[in-house]
mmCIF file of C-alpha atoms and ligand atoms in Angstrom:
data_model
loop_
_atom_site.group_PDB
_atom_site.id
_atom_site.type_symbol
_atom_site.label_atom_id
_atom_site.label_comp_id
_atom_site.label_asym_id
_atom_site.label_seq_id
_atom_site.Cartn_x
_atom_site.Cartn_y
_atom_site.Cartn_z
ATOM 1 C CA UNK A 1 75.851 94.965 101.241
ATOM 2 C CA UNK A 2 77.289 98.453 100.541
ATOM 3 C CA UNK A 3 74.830 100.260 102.997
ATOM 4 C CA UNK A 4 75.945 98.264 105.856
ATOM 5 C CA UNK A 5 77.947 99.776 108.248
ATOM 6 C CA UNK A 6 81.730 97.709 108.404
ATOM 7 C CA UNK A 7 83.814 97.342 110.895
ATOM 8 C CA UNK A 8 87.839 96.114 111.141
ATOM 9 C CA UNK A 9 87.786 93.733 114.030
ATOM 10 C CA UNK A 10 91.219 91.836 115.295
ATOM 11 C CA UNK A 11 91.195 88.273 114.083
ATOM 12 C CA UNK A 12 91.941 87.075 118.015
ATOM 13 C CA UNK A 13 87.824 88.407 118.494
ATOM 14 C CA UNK A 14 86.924 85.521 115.656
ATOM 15 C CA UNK A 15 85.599 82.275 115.823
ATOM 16 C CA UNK A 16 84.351 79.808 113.732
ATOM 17 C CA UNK A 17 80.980 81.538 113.473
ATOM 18 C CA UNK A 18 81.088 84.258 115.280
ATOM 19 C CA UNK A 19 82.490 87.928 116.367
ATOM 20 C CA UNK A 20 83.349 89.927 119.698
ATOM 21 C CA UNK A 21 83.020 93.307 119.271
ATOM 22 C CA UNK A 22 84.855 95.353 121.778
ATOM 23 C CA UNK A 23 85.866 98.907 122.821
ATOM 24 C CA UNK A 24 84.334 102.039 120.688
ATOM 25 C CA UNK A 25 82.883 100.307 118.322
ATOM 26 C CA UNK A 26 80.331 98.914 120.743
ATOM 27 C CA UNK A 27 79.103 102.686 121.308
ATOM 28 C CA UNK A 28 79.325 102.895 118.043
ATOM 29 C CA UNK A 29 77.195 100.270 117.248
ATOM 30 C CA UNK A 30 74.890 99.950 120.584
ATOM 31 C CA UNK A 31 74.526 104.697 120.467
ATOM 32 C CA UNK A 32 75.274 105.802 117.011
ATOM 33 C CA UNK A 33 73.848 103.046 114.796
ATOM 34 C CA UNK A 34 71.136 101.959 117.407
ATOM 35 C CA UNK A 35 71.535 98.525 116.428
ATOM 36 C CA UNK A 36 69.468 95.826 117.537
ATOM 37 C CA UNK A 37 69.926 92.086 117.603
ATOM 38 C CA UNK A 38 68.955 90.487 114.359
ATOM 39 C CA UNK A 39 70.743 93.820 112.637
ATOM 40 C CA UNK A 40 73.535 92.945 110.047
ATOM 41 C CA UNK A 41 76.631 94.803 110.273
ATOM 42 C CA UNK A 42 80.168 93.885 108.077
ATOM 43 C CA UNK A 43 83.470 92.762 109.540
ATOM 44 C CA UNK A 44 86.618 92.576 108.501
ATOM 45 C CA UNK A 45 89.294 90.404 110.160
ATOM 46 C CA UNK A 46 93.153 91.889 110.096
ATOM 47 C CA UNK A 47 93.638 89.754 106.570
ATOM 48 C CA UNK A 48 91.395 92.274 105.205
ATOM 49 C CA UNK A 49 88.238 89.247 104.513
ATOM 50 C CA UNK A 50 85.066 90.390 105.140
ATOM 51 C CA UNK A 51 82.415 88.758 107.335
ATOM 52 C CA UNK A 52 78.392 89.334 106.760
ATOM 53 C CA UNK A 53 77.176 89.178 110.203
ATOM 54 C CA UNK A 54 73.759 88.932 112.766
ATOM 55 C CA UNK A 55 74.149 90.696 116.244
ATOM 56 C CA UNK A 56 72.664 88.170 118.556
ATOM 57 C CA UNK A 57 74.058 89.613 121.455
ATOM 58 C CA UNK A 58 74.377 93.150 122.767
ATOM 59 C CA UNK A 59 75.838 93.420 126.319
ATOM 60 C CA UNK A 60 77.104 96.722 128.740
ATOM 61 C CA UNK A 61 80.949 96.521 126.987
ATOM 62 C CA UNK A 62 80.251 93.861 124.025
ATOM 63 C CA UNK A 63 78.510 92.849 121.476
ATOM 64 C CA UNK A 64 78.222 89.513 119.740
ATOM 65 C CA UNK A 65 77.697 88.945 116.029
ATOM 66 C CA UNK A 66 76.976 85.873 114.321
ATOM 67 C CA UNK A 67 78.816 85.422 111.014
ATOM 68 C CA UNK A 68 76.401 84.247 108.526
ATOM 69 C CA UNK A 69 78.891 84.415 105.388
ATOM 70 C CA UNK A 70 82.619 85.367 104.126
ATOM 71 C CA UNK A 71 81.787 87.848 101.656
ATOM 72 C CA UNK A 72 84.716 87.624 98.258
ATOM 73 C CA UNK A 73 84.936 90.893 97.532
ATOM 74 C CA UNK A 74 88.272 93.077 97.565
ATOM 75 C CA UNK A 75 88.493 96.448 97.132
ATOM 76 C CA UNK A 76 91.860 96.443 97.178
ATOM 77 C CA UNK A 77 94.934 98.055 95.241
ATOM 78 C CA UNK A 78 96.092 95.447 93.105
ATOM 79 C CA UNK A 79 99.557 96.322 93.976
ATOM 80 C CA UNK A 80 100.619 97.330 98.348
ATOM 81 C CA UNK A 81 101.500 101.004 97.980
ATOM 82 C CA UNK A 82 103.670 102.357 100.777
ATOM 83 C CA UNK A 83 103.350 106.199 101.079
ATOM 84 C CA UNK A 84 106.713 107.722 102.635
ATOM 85 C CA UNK A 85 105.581 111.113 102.847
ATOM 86 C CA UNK A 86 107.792 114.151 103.625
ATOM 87 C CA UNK A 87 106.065 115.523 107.010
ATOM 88 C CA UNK A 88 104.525 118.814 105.794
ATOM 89 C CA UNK A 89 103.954 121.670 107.618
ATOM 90 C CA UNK A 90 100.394 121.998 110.279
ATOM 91 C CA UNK A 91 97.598 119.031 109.665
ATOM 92 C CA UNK A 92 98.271 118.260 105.908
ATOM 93 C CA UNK A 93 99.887 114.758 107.235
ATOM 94 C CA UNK A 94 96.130 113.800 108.396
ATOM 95 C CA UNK A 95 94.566 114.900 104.718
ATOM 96 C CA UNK A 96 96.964 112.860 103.273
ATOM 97 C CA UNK A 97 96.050 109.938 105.433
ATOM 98 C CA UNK A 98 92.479 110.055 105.084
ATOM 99 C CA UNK A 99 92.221 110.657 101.240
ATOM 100 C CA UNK A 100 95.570 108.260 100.534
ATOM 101 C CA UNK A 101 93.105 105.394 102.386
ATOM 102 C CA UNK A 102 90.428 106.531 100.101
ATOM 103 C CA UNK A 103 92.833 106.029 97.363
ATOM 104 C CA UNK A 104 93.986 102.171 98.786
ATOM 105 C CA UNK A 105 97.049 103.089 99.759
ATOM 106 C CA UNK A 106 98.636 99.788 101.968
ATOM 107 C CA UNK A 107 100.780 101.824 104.483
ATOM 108 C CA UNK A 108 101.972 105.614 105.358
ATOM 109 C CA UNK A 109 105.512 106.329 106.521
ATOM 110 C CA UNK A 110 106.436 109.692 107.769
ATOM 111 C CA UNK A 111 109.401 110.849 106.155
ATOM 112 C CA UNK A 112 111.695 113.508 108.210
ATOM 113 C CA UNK A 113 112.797 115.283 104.965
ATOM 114 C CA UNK A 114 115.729 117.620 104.652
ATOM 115 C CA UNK A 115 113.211 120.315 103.524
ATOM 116 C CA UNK A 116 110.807 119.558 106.059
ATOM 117 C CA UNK A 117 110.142 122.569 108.377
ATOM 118 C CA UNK A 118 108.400 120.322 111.072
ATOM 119 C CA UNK A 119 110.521 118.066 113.373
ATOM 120 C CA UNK A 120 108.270 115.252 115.346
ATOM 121 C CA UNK A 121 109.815 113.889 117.940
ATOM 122 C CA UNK A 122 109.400 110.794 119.519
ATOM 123 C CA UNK A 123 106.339 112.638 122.141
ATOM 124 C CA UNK A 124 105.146 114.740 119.338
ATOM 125 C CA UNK A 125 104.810 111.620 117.639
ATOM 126 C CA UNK A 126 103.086 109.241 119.949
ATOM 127 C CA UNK A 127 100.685 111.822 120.398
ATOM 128 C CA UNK A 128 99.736 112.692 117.018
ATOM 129 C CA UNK A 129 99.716 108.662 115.887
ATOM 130 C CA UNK A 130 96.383 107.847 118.484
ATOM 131 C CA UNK A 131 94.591 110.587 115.764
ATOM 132 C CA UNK A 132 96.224 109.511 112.673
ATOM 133 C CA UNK A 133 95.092 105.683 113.329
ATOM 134 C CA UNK A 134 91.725 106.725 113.982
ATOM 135 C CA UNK A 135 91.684 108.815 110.471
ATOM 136 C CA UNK A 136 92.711 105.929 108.813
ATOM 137 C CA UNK A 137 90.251 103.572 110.329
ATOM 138 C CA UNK A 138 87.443 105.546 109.991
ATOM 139 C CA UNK A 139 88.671 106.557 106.304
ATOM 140 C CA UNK A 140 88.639 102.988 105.548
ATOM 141 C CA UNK A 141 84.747 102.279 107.237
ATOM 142 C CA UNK A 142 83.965 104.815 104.872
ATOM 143 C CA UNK A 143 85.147 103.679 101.700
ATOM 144 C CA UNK A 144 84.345 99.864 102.073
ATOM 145 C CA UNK A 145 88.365 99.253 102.628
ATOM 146 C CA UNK A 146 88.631 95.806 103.669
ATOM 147 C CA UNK A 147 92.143 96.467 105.101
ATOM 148 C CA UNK A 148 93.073 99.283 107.123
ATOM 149 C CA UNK A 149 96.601 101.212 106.565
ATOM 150 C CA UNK A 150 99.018 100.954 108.670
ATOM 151 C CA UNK A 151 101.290 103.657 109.609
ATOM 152 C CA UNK A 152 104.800 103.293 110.641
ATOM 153 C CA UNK A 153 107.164 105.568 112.968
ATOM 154 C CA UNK A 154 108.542 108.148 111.313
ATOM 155 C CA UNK A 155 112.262 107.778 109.570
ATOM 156 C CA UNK A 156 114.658 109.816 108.541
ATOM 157 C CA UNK A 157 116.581 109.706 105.080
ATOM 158 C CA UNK A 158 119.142 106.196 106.369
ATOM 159 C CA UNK A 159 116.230 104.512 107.818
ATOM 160 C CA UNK A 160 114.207 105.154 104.432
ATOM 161 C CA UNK A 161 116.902 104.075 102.235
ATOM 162 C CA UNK A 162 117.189 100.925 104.411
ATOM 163 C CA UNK A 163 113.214 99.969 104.716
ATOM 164 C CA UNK A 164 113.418 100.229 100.948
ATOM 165 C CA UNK A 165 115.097 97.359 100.865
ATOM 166 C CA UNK A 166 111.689 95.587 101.559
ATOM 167 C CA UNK A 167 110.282 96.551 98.371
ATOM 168 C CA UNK A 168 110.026 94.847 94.688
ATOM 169 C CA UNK A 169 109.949 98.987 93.188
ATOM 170 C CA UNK A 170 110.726 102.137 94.982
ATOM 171 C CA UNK A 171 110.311 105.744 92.817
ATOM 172 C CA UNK A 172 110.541 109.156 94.440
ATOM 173 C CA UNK A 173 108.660 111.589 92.841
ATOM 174 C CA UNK A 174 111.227 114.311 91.967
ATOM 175 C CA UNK A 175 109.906 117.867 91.164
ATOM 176 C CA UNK A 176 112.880 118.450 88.729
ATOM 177 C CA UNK A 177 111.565 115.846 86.323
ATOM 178 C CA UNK A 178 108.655 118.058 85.638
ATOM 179 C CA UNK A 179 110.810 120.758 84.811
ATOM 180 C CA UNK A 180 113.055 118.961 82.188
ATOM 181 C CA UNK A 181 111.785 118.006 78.446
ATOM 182 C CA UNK A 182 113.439 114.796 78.481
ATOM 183 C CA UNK A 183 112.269 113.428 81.928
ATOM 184 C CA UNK A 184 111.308 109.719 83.425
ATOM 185 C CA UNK A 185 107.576 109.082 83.209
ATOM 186 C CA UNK A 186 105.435 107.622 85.868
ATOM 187 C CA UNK A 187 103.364 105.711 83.081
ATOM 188 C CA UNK A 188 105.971 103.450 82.477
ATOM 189 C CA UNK A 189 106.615 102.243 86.005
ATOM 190 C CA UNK A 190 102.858 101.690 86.403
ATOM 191 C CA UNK A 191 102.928 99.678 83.122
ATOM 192 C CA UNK A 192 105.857 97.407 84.519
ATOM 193 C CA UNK A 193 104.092 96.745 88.107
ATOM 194 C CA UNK A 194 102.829 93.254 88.616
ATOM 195 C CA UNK A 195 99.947 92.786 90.802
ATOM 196 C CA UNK A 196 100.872 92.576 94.421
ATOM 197 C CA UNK A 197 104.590 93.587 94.015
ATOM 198 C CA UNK A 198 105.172 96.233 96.960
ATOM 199 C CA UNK A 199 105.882 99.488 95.830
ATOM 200 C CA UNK A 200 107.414 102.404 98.099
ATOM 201 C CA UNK A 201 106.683 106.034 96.418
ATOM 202 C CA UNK A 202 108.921 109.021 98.281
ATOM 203 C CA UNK A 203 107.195 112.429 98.059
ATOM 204 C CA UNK A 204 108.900 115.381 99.151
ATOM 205 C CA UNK A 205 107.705 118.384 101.401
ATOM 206 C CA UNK A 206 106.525 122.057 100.539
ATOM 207 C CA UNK A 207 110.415 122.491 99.805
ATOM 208 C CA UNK A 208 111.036 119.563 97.560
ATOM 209 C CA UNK A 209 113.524 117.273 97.363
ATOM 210 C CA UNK A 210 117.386 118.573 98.161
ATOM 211 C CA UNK A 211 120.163 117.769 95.818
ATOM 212 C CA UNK A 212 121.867 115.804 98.030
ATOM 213 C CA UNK A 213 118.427 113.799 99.033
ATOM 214 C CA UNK A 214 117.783 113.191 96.061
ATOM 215 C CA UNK A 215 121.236 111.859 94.620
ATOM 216 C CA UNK A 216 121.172 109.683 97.656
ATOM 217 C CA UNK A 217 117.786 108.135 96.827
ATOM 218 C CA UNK A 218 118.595 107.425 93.268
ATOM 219 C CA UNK A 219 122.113 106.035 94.584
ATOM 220 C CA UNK A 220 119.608 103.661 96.581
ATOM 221 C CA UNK A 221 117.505 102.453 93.453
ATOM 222 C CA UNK A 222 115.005 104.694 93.830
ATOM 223 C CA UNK A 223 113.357 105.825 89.853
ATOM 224 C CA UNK A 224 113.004 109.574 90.269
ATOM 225 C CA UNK A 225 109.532 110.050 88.371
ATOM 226 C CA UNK A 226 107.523 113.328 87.252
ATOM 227 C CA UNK A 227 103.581 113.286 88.402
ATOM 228 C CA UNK A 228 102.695 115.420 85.226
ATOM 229 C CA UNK A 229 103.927 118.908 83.883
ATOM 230 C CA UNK A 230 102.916 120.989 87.022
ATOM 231 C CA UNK A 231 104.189 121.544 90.021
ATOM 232 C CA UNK A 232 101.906 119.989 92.485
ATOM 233 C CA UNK A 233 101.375 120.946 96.347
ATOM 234 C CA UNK A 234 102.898 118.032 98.406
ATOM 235 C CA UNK A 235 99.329 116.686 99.737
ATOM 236 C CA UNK A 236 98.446 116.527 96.418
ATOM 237 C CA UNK A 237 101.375 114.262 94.600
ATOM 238 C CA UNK A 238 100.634 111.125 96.427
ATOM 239 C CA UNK A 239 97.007 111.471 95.869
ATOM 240 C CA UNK A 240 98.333 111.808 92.071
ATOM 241 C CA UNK A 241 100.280 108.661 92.725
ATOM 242 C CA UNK A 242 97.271 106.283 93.885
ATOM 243 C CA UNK A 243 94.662 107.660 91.547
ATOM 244 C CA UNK A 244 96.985 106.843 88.514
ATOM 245 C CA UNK A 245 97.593 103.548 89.958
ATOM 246 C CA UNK A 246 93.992 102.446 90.628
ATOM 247 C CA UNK A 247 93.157 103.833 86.901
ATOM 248 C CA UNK A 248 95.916 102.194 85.524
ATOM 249 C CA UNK A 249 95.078 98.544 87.388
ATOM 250 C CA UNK A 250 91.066 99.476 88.489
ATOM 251 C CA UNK A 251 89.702 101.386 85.573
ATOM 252 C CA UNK A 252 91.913 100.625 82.712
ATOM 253 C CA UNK A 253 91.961 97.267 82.684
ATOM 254 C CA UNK A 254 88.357 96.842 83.533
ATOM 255 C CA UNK A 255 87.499 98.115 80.377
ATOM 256 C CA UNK A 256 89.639 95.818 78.439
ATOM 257 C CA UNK A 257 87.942 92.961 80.316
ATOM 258 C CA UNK A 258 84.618 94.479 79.188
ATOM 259 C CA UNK A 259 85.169 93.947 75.569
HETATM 260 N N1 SAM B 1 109.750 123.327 96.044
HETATM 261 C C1 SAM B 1 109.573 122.534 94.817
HETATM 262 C C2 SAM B 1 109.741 123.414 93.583
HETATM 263 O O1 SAM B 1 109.410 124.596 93.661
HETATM 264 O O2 SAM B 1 110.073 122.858 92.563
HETATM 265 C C3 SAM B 1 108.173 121.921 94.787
HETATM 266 C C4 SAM B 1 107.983 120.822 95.754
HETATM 267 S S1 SAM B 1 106.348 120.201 95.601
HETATM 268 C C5 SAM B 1 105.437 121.455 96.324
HETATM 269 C C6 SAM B 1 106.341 118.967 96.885
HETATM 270 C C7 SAM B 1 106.607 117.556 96.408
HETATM 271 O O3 SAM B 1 105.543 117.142 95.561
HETATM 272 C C8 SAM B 1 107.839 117.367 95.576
HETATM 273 O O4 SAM B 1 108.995 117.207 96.361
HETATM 274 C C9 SAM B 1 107.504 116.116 94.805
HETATM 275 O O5 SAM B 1 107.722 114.974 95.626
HETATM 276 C C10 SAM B 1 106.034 116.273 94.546
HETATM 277 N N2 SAM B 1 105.705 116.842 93.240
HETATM 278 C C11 SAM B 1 104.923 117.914 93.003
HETATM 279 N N3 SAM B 1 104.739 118.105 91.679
HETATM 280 C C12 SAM B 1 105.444 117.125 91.045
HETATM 281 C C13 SAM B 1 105.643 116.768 89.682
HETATM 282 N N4 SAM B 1 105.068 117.449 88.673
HETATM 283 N N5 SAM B 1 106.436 115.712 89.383
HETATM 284 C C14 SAM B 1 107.028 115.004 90.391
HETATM 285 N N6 SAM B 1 106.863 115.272 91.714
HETATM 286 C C15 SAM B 1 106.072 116.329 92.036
#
């Protein structure tokens, strides 16, 4: 299945056995791939299950595929990561996007930090978010997601403290701890996640965390943790984040069910 090209269709274009394909990826399929009917393609439906399908039907503005079986596998995260990422400065937002859905993270929130030297306004916003929902879509066509992240409006340090609410766990991963012998470790709030528990990880911009952000956030229950002994740049931590969590849950424990 894995050289098949996969594509995240809305549930509404599903029936029984079949799927109406719509919009760009119709050029996609019909220009780029060349497809013809009787060519098997993958969809996924918005609850992340994936389809094996048959194009029987390729018209000017659709294309029809039959679904000839509900394929089990899941690719993903064990546990729903929510990103809330400080906004960093120029494009880093859209690195962090694509290589965070590499990594299986559930959802990214944009987080309007005290440090952070970009302000996006509500336009700046709306524009940017057509680009960073096609990153993440095609980031997750690429790695075989069979959900794709979903990014939320940008909040600011009240709304963050609030959305947290929503969460079983919620850590912010706090510079200082890397600089202190005796500091909270990561490693033990991976070891205490249960599978599909939300989690909500805070990472701060190029300027870190302020005092007053940060007291605030651990006010709010949020476990200030250290991502290793050096100082990492701020589109690197969450990638830190994931990658721990998928060795800890994806890696880890595969080999224990190996023996
Ligand atoms: N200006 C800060 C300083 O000099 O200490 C560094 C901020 S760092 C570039 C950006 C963000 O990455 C931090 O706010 C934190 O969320 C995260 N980060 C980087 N390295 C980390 C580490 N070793 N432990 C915990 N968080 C880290």
């Amino acid at each position: 299945m894995c050289g098949l090209q996969r594509y995240f269709i809305s549930s509404s274009n599903f029936s029984d056995n079949e799927v109406i394909i719509t919009g760009d990826d119709v050029h996609h399929i019909t220009r780029v791939m060349r497809n013809h009917i009787g060519d098997k393609i993958i969809c996924n439906n918005d609850e992340g299950k994936a389809a094996l399908c048959r194009i029987s039907l390729i018209a000017d503005n659709t294309v029809t595929a039959e679904i000839e079986a509900w394929l089990v596998e899941s690719v993903e995260q064990p546990v729903n990561i929510t990103i809330a990422q400080g906004i960093p400065k120029g494009d880093k937002f859209e690195l962090i996007l694509q290589k965070g859905t590499e990594l299986g993270a559930t959802c990214f929130i944009p987080y309007q930090a005290a440090r952070s030297v970009s302000l996006w306004d509500d336009k700046k916003q709306a524009k940017k978010m057509k680009r960073f929902e096609k990153i993440v879509k095609e980031a997750s066509e690429q790695s075989h997601r069979n959900k794709v992240p979903t990014i939320k409006k940008a909040m600011n340090l009240n709304a963050l403290l609030n959305e947290s609410k929503n969460y079983d766990v919620a850590i912010f991963a706090y510079e200082e701890q890397a600089k202190v012998a005796h500091y909270q470790s990561f490693g033990r709030i991976i070891n205490e996640l249960l599978p599909n528990q939300n989690l909500l990880v805070c990472i701060g911009p190029e300027g870190g965390f302020s005092e007053n952000e940060a007291d605030l956030l651990k006010e709010s229950g949020f476990h200030p943790v250290r991502l290793g002994p050096r100082i990492l740049r701020t589109e690197t931590a969450a990638l830190y984040v994931l990658a721990s969590i998928s060795y800890h849950f994806e890696e880890l424990r595969c080999d224990e069910c190996q023996q």
